[in-house]
Coordinates of C-alpha atoms and ligand atoms in Angstrom, one line a residue:
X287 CA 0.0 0.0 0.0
X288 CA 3.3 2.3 -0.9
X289 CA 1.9 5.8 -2.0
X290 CA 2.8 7.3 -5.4
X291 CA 2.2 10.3 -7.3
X292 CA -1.2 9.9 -8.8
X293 CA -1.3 6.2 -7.9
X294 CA 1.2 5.5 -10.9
X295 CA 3.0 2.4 -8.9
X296 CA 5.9 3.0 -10.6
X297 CA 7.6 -0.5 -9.9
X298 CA 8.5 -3.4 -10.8
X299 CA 10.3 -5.4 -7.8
X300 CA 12.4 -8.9 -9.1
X301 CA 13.3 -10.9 -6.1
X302 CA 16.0 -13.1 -6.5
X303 CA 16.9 -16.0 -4.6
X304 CA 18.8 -19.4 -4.6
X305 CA 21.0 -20.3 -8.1
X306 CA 20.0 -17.0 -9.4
X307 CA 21.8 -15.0 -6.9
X308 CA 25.1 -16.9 -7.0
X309 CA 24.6 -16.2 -10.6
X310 CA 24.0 -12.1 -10.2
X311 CA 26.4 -11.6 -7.4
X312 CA 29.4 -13.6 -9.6
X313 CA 28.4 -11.2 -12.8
X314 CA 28.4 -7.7 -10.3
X315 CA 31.5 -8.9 -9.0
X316 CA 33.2 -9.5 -12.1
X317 CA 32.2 -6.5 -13.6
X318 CA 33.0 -4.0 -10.2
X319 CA 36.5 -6.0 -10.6
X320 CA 37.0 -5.1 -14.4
X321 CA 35.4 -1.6 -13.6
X322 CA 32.5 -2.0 -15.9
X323 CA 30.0 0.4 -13.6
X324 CA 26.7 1.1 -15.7
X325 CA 24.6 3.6 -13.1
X326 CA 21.4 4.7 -13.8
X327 CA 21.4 7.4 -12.0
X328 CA 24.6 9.5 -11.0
X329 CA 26.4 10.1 -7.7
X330 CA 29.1 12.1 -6.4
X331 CA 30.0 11.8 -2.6
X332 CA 31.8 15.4 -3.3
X333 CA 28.1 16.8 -3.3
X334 CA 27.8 16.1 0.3
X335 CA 28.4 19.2 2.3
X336 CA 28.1 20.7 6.0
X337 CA 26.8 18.6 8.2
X338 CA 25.2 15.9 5.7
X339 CA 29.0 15.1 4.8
X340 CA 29.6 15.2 8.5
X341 CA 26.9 12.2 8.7
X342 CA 28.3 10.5 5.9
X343 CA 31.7 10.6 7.1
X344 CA 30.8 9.3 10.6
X345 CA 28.8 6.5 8.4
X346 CA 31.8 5.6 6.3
X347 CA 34.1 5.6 9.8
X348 CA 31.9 3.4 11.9
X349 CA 30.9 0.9 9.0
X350 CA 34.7 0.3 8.0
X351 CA 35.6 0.4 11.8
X352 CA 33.0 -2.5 12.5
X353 CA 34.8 -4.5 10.2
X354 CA 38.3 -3.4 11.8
X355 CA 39.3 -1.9 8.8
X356 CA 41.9 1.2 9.4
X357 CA 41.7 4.3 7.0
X358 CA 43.9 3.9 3.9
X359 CA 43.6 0.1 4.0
X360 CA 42.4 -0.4 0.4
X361 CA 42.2 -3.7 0.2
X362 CA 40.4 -4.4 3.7
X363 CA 38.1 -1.4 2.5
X364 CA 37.4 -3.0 -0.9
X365 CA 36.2 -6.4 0.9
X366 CA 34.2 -4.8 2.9
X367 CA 32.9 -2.6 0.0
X368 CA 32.6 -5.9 -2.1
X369 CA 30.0 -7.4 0.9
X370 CA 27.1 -5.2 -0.7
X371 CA 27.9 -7.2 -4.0
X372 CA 27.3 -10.5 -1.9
X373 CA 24.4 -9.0 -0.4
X374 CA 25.4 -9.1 2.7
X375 CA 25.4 -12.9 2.5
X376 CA 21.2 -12.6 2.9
X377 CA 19.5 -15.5 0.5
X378 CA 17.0 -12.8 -1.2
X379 CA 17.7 -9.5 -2.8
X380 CA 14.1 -7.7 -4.1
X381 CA 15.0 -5.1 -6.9
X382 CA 12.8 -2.8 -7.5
X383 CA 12.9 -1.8 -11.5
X384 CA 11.1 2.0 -12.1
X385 CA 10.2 3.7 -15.2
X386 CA 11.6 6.7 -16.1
X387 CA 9.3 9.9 -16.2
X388 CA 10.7 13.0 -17.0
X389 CA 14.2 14.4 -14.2
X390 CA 12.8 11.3 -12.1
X391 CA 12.8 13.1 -8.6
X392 CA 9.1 12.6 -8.1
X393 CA 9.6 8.7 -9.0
X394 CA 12.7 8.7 -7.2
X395 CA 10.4 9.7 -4.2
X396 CA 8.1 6.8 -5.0
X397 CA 10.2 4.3 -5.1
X398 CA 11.7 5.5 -1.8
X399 CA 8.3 4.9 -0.1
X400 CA 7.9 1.7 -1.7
X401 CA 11.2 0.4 -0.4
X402 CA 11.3 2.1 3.4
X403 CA 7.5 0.4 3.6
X404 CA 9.2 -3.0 1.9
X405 CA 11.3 -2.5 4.8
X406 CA 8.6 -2.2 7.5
X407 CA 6.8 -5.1 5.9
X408 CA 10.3 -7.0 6.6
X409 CA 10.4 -5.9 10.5
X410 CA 6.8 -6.7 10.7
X411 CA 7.4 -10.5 9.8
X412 CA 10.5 -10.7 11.9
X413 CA 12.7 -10.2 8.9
X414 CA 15.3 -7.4 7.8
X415 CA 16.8 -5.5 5.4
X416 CA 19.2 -3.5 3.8
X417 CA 18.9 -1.2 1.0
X418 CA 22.0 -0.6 -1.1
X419 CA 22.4 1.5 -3.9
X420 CA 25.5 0.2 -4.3
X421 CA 24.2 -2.1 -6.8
X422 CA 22.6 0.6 -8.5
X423 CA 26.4 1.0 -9.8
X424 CA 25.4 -2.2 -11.9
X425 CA 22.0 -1.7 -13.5
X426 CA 23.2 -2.7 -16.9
X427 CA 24.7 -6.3 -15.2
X428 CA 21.7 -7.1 -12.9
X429 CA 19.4 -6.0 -15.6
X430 CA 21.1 -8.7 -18.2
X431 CA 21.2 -11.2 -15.7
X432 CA 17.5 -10.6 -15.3
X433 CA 16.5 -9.6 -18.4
X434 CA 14.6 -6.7 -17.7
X435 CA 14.3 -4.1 -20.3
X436 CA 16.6 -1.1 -20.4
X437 CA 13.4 1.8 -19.9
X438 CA 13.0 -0.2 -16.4
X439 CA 16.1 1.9 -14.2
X440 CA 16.9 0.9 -10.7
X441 CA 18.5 2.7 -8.1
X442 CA 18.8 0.3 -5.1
X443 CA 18.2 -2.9 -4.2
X444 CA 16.8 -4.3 -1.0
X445 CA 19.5 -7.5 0.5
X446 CA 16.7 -9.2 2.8
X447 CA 16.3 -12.4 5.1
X448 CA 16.5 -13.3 8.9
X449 CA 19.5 -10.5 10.3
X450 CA 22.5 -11.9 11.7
X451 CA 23.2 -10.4 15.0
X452 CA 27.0 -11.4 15.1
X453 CA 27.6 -9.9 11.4
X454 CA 29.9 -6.7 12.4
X455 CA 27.3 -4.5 9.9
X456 CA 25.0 -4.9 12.8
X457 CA 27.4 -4.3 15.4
X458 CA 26.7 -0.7 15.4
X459 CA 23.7 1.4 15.7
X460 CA 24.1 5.0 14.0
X461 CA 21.2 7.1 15.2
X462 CA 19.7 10.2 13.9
X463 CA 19.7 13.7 14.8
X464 CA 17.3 15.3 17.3
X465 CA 14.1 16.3 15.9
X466 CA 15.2 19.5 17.4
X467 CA 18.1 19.8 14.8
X468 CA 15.5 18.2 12.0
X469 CA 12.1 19.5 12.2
X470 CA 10.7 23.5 12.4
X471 CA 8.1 24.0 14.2
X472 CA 5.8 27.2 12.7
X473 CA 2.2 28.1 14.4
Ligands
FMN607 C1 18.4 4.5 -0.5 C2 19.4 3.9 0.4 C3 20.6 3.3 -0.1 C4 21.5 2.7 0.7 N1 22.6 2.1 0.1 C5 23.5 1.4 0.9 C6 24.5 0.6 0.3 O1 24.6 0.6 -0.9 N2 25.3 -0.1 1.1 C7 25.1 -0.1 2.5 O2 25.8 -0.8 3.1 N3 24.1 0.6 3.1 C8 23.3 1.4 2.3 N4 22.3 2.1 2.9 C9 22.1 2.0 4.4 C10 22.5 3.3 5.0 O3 23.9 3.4 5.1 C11 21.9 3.3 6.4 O4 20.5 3.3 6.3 C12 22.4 4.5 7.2 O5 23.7 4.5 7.4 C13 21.7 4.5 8.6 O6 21.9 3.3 9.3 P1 20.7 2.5 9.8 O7 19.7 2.4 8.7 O8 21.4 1.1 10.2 O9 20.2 3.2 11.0 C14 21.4 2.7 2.1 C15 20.2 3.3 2.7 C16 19.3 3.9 1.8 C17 18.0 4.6 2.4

């Protein structure tokens, strides 16, 4: 029951599971290894500023820190980097595909409520998630592998199954801001 502009439903979710996701995660690997990125959409961790790149950076420091992995340790960064291409080791990944309507941020919002209320769905069954648009990097690979058509774009995927409370990506608990730094009040 996601809301959408005008009650378009712009998705199409692909879950994945079993053979099929050896099969994806081999072909994302290979092609993040040969450099072959094919993104959708584009991203630039320079845009970040003020305080947003003072979240991200905290992000970045506590998820490589989890897995013990000091700054300027490429190859312990990579492998850590390289989890979200083994999704997380979870044994479903649900994709889901959008269609592309005009600069896309009014989709882009749809989709987001689509996947934040897959995500509740998740928690409500005793199950969890992770989104990743790290495999948005890929869209060209996963939609190959999947054979969905090229005017279907994707922009993150969502790693899913029963969490893992020893995994070190669940070691840690980030938080948010006060509402007091996040919300204005106006009467
Ligand atoms: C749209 C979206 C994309 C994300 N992409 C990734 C990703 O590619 N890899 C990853 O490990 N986490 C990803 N995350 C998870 C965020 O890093 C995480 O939600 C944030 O750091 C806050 O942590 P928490 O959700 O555990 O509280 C993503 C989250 C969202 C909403």
């Amino acid at each position: 029951m996601a809301p959408s502009n005008c009650n378009t439903q712009p998705w199409e979710t692909h879950v994945v599971s079993g053979d099929k996701l050896k099969i994806l995660s081999e072909a994302i690997l290979k092609a993040n290894e040969a450099g072959n990125i094919s993104p959708d959409f584009s991203f630039d961790l320079d845009h970040y500023y003020g305080r947003f790149k003072e979240r991200q950076f905290h992000q970045g420091k506590t998820f490589y820190g989890a897995f013990g992995v000091e700054r300027g340790d490429k190859e312990g960064r990579n492998e850590a980097a390289n989890l979200n291409y083994k999704f997380f080791n979870a044994p479903h990944i649900a994709i889901p595909f959008m269609p592309s309507f005009g600069d896309n941020v009014r989709v882009g919002g749809d989709i987001g409520m689509y996947g934040q209320n897959f995500l509740l769905s998740l928690t409500a069954h005793g199950l969890s998630g992770i989104p990743q648009t790290a495999l948005g990097f890929f869209a060209d690979t996963i939609r190959e592998i999947l054979n969905v058509p090229d005017e279907l774009k994707m922009l993150f995927g969502i790693s899913f199954g029963y969490a893992d409370p020893h995994a070190p990506g669940n070691s840690f608990k980030l938080g948010r801001d006060p509402l007091s730094r996040t919300v204005v009040y106006h009467q």
